[in-house]
mmCIF file of C-alpha atoms and ligand atoms in Angstrom:
data_model
loop_
_atom_site.group_PDB
_atom_site.id
_atom_site.type_symbol
_atom_site.label_atom_id
_atom_site.label_comp_id
_atom_site.label_asym_id
_atom_site.label_seq_id
_atom_site.Cartn_x
_atom_site.Cartn_y
_atom_site.Cartn_z
ATOM 1 C CA UNK A 1 5.539 1.963 27.847
ATOM 2 C CA UNK A 2 7.224 -1.021 28.735
ATOM 3 C CA UNK A 3 9.664 -3.385 26.258
ATOM 4 C CA UNK A 4 8.520 -5.993 24.101
ATOM 5 C CA UNK A 5 10.624 -8.352 25.407
ATOM 6 C CA UNK A 6 9.445 -7.350 28.980
ATOM 7 C CA UNK A 7 5.967 -7.666 27.949
ATOM 8 C CA UNK A 8 6.157 -10.683 26.842
ATOM 9 C CA UNK A 9 8.000 -11.995 30.088
ATOM 10 C CA UNK A 10 5.245 -10.677 31.959
ATOM 11 C CA UNK A 11 2.308 -12.359 29.907
ATOM 12 C CA UNK A 12 4.172 -15.835 29.351
ATOM 13 C CA UNK A 13 3.912 -15.792 33.364
ATOM 14 C CA UNK A 14 0.123 -15.166 32.966
ATOM 15 C CA UNK A 15 -1.001 -17.101 29.956
ATOM 16 C CA UNK A 16 1.057 -19.854 29.115
ATOM 17 C CA UNK A 17 -0.633 -21.076 26.193
ATOM 18 C CA UNK A 18 -2.647 -17.262 24.180
ATOM 19 C CA UNK A 19 -6.317 -18.321 21.985
ATOM 20 C CA UNK A 20 -5.736 -17.368 17.639
ATOM 21 C CA UNK A 21 -8.621 -14.713 17.602
ATOM 22 C CA UNK A 22 -7.393 -11.434 19.137
ATOM 23 C CA UNK A 23 -10.013 -8.585 19.546
ATOM 24 C CA UNK A 24 -9.622 -5.228 19.687
ATOM 25 C CA UNK A 25 -13.021 -3.378 21.197
ATOM 26 C CA UNK A 26 -13.402 -0.011 20.282
ATOM 27 C CA UNK A 27 -15.634 2.348 21.796
ATOM 28 C CA UNK A 28 -19.139 0.981 22.380
ATOM 29 C CA UNK A 29 -17.795 -2.888 21.652
ATOM 30 C CA UNK A 30 -17.266 -3.961 24.951
ATOM 31 C CA UNK A 31 -20.940 -6.053 25.461
ATOM 32 C CA UNK A 32 -19.376 -9.325 24.115
ATOM 33 C CA UNK A 33 -17.455 -9.606 27.419
ATOM 34 C CA UNK A 34 -21.023 -9.748 29.117
ATOM 35 C CA UNK A 35 -20.892 -13.319 27.014
ATOM 36 C CA UNK A 36 -17.632 -14.213 27.534
ATOM 37 C CA UNK A 37 -16.717 -16.653 30.864
ATOM 38 C CA UNK A 38 -13.568 -14.854 31.625
ATOM 39 C CA UNK A 39 -10.147 -16.639 32.307
ATOM 40 C CA UNK A 40 -8.104 -13.868 32.886
ATOM 41 C CA UNK A 41 -7.595 -10.086 32.819
ATOM 42 C CA UNK A 42 -4.094 -8.352 32.842
ATOM 43 C CA UNK A 43 -4.412 -4.564 33.461
ATOM 44 C CA UNK A 44 -2.346 -2.340 30.399
ATOM 45 C CA UNK A 45 -0.457 -1.071 33.524
ATOM 46 C CA UNK A 46 0.871 -4.525 34.453
ATOM 47 C CA UNK A 47 0.995 -5.566 30.692
ATOM 48 C CA UNK A 48 2.622 -2.385 29.438
ATOM 49 C CA UNK A 49 3.265 -0.607 32.021
ATOM 50 C CA UNK A 50 1.053 2.122 30.841
ATOM 51 C CA UNK A 51 -2.589 2.999 31.269
ATOM 52 C CA UNK A 52 -5.050 3.779 28.480
ATOM 53 C CA UNK A 53 -6.310 7.588 28.293
ATOM 54 C CA UNK A 54 -9.308 7.961 26.510
ATOM 55 C CA UNK A 55 -12.796 7.974 28.401
ATOM 56 C CA UNK A 56 -14.537 4.594 27.651
ATOM 57 C CA UNK A 57 -11.860 2.569 27.058
ATOM 58 C CA UNK A 58 -10.939 0.493 30.480
ATOM 59 C CA UNK A 59 -7.638 -0.408 29.507
ATOM 60 C CA UNK A 60 -6.762 -4.194 30.094
ATOM 61 C CA UNK A 61 -6.495 -7.701 28.260
ATOM 62 C CA UNK A 62 -9.044 -10.374 28.593
ATOM 63 C CA UNK A 63 -8.900 -13.830 27.822
ATOM 64 C CA UNK A 64 -11.897 -16.176 27.870
ATOM 65 C CA UNK A 65 -14.211 -18.455 26.430
ATOM 66 C CA UNK A 66 -17.363 -16.747 23.853
ATOM 67 C CA UNK A 67 -19.691 -19.159 22.562
ATOM 68 C CA UNK A 68 -16.995 -22.247 23.444
ATOM 69 C CA UNK A 69 -14.613 -20.559 21.821
ATOM 70 C CA UNK A 70 -11.441 -19.353 23.583
ATOM 71 C CA UNK A 71 -10.083 -15.414 22.284
ATOM 72 C CA UNK A 72 -8.503 -12.878 23.757
ATOM 73 C CA UNK A 73 -9.548 -9.219 23.475
ATOM 74 C CA UNK A 74 -7.787 -6.087 23.825
ATOM 75 C CA UNK A 75 -10.626 -4.145 25.883
ATOM 76 C CA UNK A 76 -9.460 -0.241 24.790
ATOM 77 C CA UNK A 77 -5.936 0.274 22.663
ATOM 78 C CA UNK A 78 -3.009 2.768 22.179
ATOM 79 C CA UNK A 79 -3.303 5.564 19.765
ATOM 80 C CA UNK A 80 -1.212 8.181 18.157
ATOM 81 C CA UNK A 81 -3.038 10.831 19.469
ATOM 82 C CA UNK A 82 -2.279 10.100 22.621
ATOM 83 C CA UNK A 83 1.609 10.705 22.436
ATOM 84 C CA UNK A 84 2.932 7.113 20.618
ATOM 85 C CA UNK A 85 4.502 6.831 18.173
ATOM 86 C CA UNK A 86 2.970 4.746 15.638
ATOM 87 C CA UNK A 87 5.452 2.017 16.315
ATOM 88 C CA UNK A 88 4.767 1.965 20.261
ATOM 89 C CA UNK A 89 0.838 2.036 19.607
ATOM 90 C CA UNK A 90 1.220 -1.130 17.923
ATOM 91 C CA UNK A 91 3.515 -3.298 19.758
ATOM 92 C CA UNK A 92 0.479 -5.236 21.325
ATOM 93 C CA UNK A 93 0.216 -6.655 17.821
ATOM 94 C CA UNK A 94 3.588 -7.318 17.973
ATOM 95 C CA UNK A 95 3.111 -8.888 21.205
ATOM 96 C CA UNK A 96 0.489 -11.236 20.413
ATOM 97 C CA UNK A 97 1.893 -12.028 16.957
ATOM 98 C CA UNK A 98 5.019 -13.801 19.193
ATOM 99 C CA UNK A 99 2.703 -15.786 21.174
ATOM 100 C CA UNK A 100 1.323 -16.934 17.776
ATOM 101 C CA UNK A 101 -2.134 -15.340 17.128
ATOM 102 C CA UNK A 102 -3.644 -15.687 13.450
ATOM 103 C CA UNK A 103 -6.882 -13.655 13.419
ATOM 104 C CA UNK A 104 -7.261 -9.974 14.840
ATOM 105 C CA UNK A 105 -11.148 -8.163 14.194
ATOM 106 C CA UNK A 106 -10.185 -4.821 14.369
ATOM 107 C CA UNK A 107 -13.162 -2.449 15.703
ATOM 108 C CA UNK A 108 -14.006 1.152 16.159
ATOM 109 C CA UNK A 109 -16.205 4.046 16.447
ATOM 110 C CA UNK A 110 -16.011 5.805 12.914
ATOM 111 C CA UNK A 111 -17.172 9.040 11.083
ATOM 112 C CA UNK A 112 -19.076 8.747 8.084
ATOM 113 C CA UNK A 113 -18.339 10.662 5.102
ATOM 114 C CA UNK A 114 -20.232 9.305 2.468
ATOM 115 C CA UNK A 115 -23.720 10.815 2.559
ATOM 116 C CA UNK A 116 -25.773 7.462 1.939
ATOM 117 C CA UNK A 117 -24.291 6.311 5.298
ATOM 118 C CA UNK A 118 -26.507 6.418 8.354
ATOM 119 C CA UNK A 119 -25.504 6.877 11.769
ATOM 120 C CA UNK A 120 -26.175 3.316 13.521
ATOM 121 C CA UNK A 121 -25.064 1.447 10.544
ATOM 122 C CA UNK A 122 -21.932 -0.813 10.433
ATOM 123 C CA UNK A 123 -19.166 -1.060 7.749
ATOM 124 C CA UNK A 124 -17.397 -3.995 7.185
ATOM 125 C CA UNK A 125 -14.116 -2.078 6.089
ATOM 126 C CA UNK A 126 -12.967 -3.553 2.049
ATOM 127 C CA UNK A 127 -9.746 -0.742 2.135
ATOM 128 C CA UNK A 128 -7.951 1.732 3.684
ATOM 129 C CA UNK A 129 -6.251 4.499 2.894
ATOM 130 C CA UNK A 130 -2.535 4.087 4.355
ATOM 131 C CA UNK A 131 -1.529 7.669 3.042
ATOM 132 C CA UNK A 132 -1.587 9.352 6.314
ATOM 133 C CA UNK A 133 0.557 7.633 8.169
ATOM 134 C CA UNK A 134 3.317 8.383 6.434
ATOM 135 C CA UNK A 135 5.349 10.586 8.630
ATOM 136 C CA UNK A 136 5.052 8.116 11.295
ATOM 137 C CA UNK A 137 4.873 4.400 10.056
ATOM 138 C CA UNK A 138 4.193 1.788 12.536
ATOM 139 C CA UNK A 139 6.427 -0.184 10.103
ATOM 140 C CA UNK A 140 9.959 0.417 9.746
ATOM 141 C CA UNK A 141 12.861 -0.633 7.269
ATOM 142 C CA UNK A 142 12.812 -2.154 3.823
ATOM 143 C CA UNK A 143 9.957 -4.217 4.678
ATOM 144 C CA UNK A 144 7.447 -3.944 1.556
ATOM 145 C CA UNK A 145 4.778 -5.530 2.355
ATOM 146 C CA UNK A 146 1.612 -6.575 0.126
ATOM 147 C CA UNK A 147 -1.516 -4.536 1.177
ATOM 148 C CA UNK A 148 -3.508 -5.303 -1.878
ATOM 149 C CA UNK A 149 -5.913 -7.248 -0.197
ATOM 150 C CA UNK A 150 -5.550 -6.388 3.134
ATOM 151 C CA UNK A 151 -8.837 -7.697 4.620
ATOM 152 C CA UNK A 152 -9.780 -11.521 4.718
ATOM 153 C CA UNK A 153 -12.112 -11.935 2.339
ATOM 154 C CA UNK A 154 -13.288 -14.891 4.179
ATOM 155 C CA UNK A 155 -13.724 -12.719 7.377
ATOM 156 C CA UNK A 156 -15.536 -10.379 5.224
ATOM 157 C CA UNK A 157 -18.051 -12.814 3.576
ATOM 158 C CA UNK A 158 -18.751 -14.392 7.272
ATOM 159 C CA UNK A 159 -19.701 -10.825 8.794
ATOM 160 C CA UNK A 160 -21.796 -10.032 5.528
ATOM 161 C CA UNK A 161 -24.029 -13.180 5.890
ATOM 162 C CA UNK A 162 -24.137 -12.128 10.050
ATOM 163 C CA UNK A 163 -25.265 -8.815 8.881
ATOM 164 C CA UNK A 164 -27.863 -9.813 6.651
ATOM 165 C CA UNK A 165 -29.072 -12.361 8.299
ATOM 166 C CA UNK A 166 -29.473 -10.543 11.825
ATOM 167 C CA UNK A 167 -30.637 -7.218 9.867
ATOM 168 C CA UNK A 168 -27.444 -5.748 10.945
ATOM 169 C CA UNK A 169 -27.741 -2.137 9.051
ATOM 170 C CA UNK A 170 -24.224 -2.495 6.840
ATOM 171 C CA UNK A 171 -21.785 -1.290 4.082
ATOM 172 C CA UNK A 172 -18.691 -2.414 2.649
ATOM 173 C CA UNK A 173 -15.919 0.543 2.725
ATOM 174 C CA UNK A 174 -12.740 2.567 2.660
ATOM 175 C CA UNK A 175 -11.523 3.782 6.134
ATOM 176 C CA UNK A 176 -9.410 6.623 5.975
ATOM 177 C CA UNK A 177 -7.082 7.024 8.991
ATOM 178 C CA UNK A 178 -7.076 10.804 10.849
ATOM 179 C CA UNK A 179 -4.566 11.467 13.176
ATOM 180 C CA UNK A 180 -6.249 13.234 15.506
ATOM 181 C CA UNK A 181 -6.588 13.937 18.560
ATOM 182 C CA UNK A 182 -9.155 17.314 16.464
ATOM 183 C CA UNK A 183 -11.794 15.708 14.799
ATOM 184 C CA UNK A 184 -11.755 17.203 11.234
ATOM 185 C CA UNK A 185 -12.481 20.666 10.021
ATOM 186 C CA UNK A 186 -15.256 21.008 7.204
ATOM 187 C CA UNK A 187 -12.176 21.399 4.422
ATOM 188 C CA UNK A 188 -10.121 17.888 5.498
ATOM 189 C CA UNK A 189 -13.322 16.294 5.414
ATOM 190 C CA UNK A 190 -13.958 17.163 1.955
ATOM 191 C CA UNK A 191 -10.814 16.567 0.986
ATOM 192 C CA UNK A 192 -10.841 13.021 2.860
ATOM 193 C CA UNK A 193 -13.955 12.281 0.853
ATOM 194 C CA UNK A 194 -12.676 13.046 -2.194
ATOM 195 C CA UNK A 195 -9.352 10.976 -1.799
ATOM 196 C CA UNK A 196 -12.519 8.896 -2.213
ATOM 197 C CA UNK A 197 -13.244 7.322 2.043
ATOM 198 C CA UNK A 198 -16.388 6.377 3.114
ATOM 199 C CA UNK A 199 -15.378 6.802 7.094
ATOM 200 C CA UNK A 200 -13.047 8.737 9.199
ATOM 201 C CA UNK A 201 -11.464 7.220 12.198
ATOM 202 C CA UNK A 202 -8.145 7.375 14.801
ATOM 203 C CA UNK A 203 -7.228 3.896 14.960
ATOM 204 C CA UNK A 204 -7.308 0.591 12.755
ATOM 205 C CA UNK A 205 -5.046 1.412 10.344
ATOM 206 C CA UNK A 206 -2.254 1.114 11.476
ATOM 207 C CA UNK A 207 -3.069 -1.788 13.318
ATOM 208 C CA UNK A 208 -3.612 -3.441 10.208
ATOM 209 C CA UNK A 209 -0.475 -2.543 9.143
ATOM 210 C CA UNK A 210 1.718 -4.363 11.254
ATOM 211 C CA UNK A 211 -0.433 -7.180 11.518
ATOM 212 C CA UNK A 212 -0.668 -7.642 7.102
ATOM 213 C CA UNK A 213 3.183 -7.165 7.132
ATOM 214 C CA UNK A 214 3.081 -10.577 10.357
ATOM 215 C CA UNK A 215 0.623 -12.518 8.314
ATOM 216 C CA UNK A 216 -2.023 -12.188 10.751
ATOM 217 C CA UNK A 217 -5.785 -12.653 9.211
ATOM 218 C CA UNK A 218 -7.647 -9.120 9.554
ATOM 219 C CA UNK A 219 -11.378 -8.121 9.200
ATOM 220 C CA UNK A 220 -11.958 -4.714 9.663
ATOM 221 C CA UNK A 221 -15.744 -3.636 11.418
ATOM 222 C CA UNK A 222 -16.043 0.061 12.000
ATOM 223 C CA UNK A 223 -19.348 1.904 13.698
ATOM 224 C CA UNK A 224 -21.126 4.500 12.189
ATOM 225 C CA UNK A 225 -21.303 6.470 15.895
ATOM 226 C CA UNK A 226 -21.544 10.465 13.553
ATOM 227 C CA UNK A 227 -21.874 12.110 10.249
ATOM 228 C CA UNK A 228 -18.783 13.587 10.026
ATOM 229 C CA UNK A 229 -20.403 16.293 7.591
ATOM 230 C CA UNK A 230 -22.442 17.730 11.035
ATOM 231 C CA UNK A 231 -21.228 18.514 14.542
ATOM 232 C CA UNK A 232 -20.626 16.056 17.103
ATOM 233 C CA UNK A 233 -18.134 15.510 20.420
ATOM 234 C CA UNK A 234 -16.709 12.593 21.610
ATOM 235 C CA UNK A 235 -19.849 12.186 24.262
ATOM 236 C CA UNK A 236 -22.187 11.745 21.696
ATOM 237 C CA UNK A 237 -19.585 9.339 19.694
ATOM 238 C CA UNK A 238 -19.467 7.459 22.788
ATOM 239 C CA UNK A 239 -23.892 7.484 23.562
ATOM 240 C CA UNK A 240 -24.258 6.786 19.473
ATOM 241 C CA UNK A 241 -21.935 3.322 19.899
ATOM 242 C CA UNK A 242 -23.211 2.281 23.196
ATOM 243 C CA UNK A 243 -26.705 2.542 21.974
ATOM 244 C CA UNK A 244 -25.924 -0.483 19.095
ATOM 245 C CA UNK A 245 -24.369 -2.518 21.898
ATOM 246 C CA UNK A 246 -26.825 -5.434 21.163
ATOM 247 C CA UNK A 247 -26.047 -5.013 17.992
ATOM 248 C CA UNK A 248 -21.925 -5.146 18.145
ATOM 249 C CA UNK A 249 -22.868 -7.881 20.557
ATOM 250 C CA UNK A 250 -24.550 -10.009 17.992
ATOM 251 C CA UNK A 251 -22.108 -9.651 15.411
ATOM 252 C CA UNK A 252 -18.694 -10.279 17.053
ATOM 253 C CA UNK A 253 -20.401 -13.700 19.282
ATOM 254 C CA UNK A 254 -21.350 -15.258 15.142
ATOM 255 C CA UNK A 255 -18.120 -14.256 13.924
ATOM 256 C CA UNK A 256 -15.550 -15.721 16.659
ATOM 257 C CA UNK A 257 -18.235 -18.931 16.227
HETATM 258 N N1 HPA B 301 -13.256 11.646 13.052
HETATM 259 C C1 HPA B 301 -12.581 10.753 13.348
HETATM 260 N N2 HPA B 301 -12.704 10.197 14.497
HETATM 261 C C2 HPA B 301 -13.904 9.385 14.787
HETATM 262 C C3 HPA B 301 -14.778 10.218 13.986
HETATM 263 C C4 HPA B 301 -14.999 11.041 13.486
HETATM 264 O O1 HPA B 301 -16.385 11.221 13.083
HETATM 265 N N3 HPA B 301 -16.234 9.714 15.029
HETATM 266 C C5 HPA B 301 -15.862 8.631 15.475
HETATM 267 N N4 HPA B 301 -14.572 8.445 15.218
#
């Protein structure tokens, strides 16, 4: 992986002025790019010196106008299960912070632990469980970041309103980070549910912590691709996410407005 200084130089040459809002697109969330007038595409290989290894993630930074707003997209992200440290996996957030981003929308697939949730439901994240980042917290040093309210209340309210108005099925709930790359065992899932999580996934939390440490407003959106207690595989996760791509597009387009 390139250093943040090298990535900064590459990006500065390509994009002298960076948008204020960045959206990280997880599995299936890419459809919004169909509605985007693309100004610039930069592969992760060029920008970070590495490709994403996850099937279904294209691995590029895209800048363009959606709904007449100039925004940036990361199509795909780096996960710690790919072998990156917490610090490396969140390098893009630190890089884009240097370019002045103010708002971050994190999207991801998740498995539902809450028995009331169904496949196809959206989740506006109200909180996260960070406990499992203890062994490799992306934050280093004596920075005692206030995480009493990680997700931005007005962004959450806006997402809530859009879901109601657009008839998008949704919940507000707590996301727990699971390191992966294996899915959880039934006993893991029982334990995570017992801790108070509604959904489980392998991203979002490292990025949220780093963004909050840099005073960036964060909105977390997850899509339930499977019931965590029912046997599932990655192909099904991607297939379920793709089925909902129209709704994902509506939600993100309205949020950007
Ligand atoms: N567990 C962890 N991550 C996931 C899941 C899951 O069940 N579904 C989608 N991402």
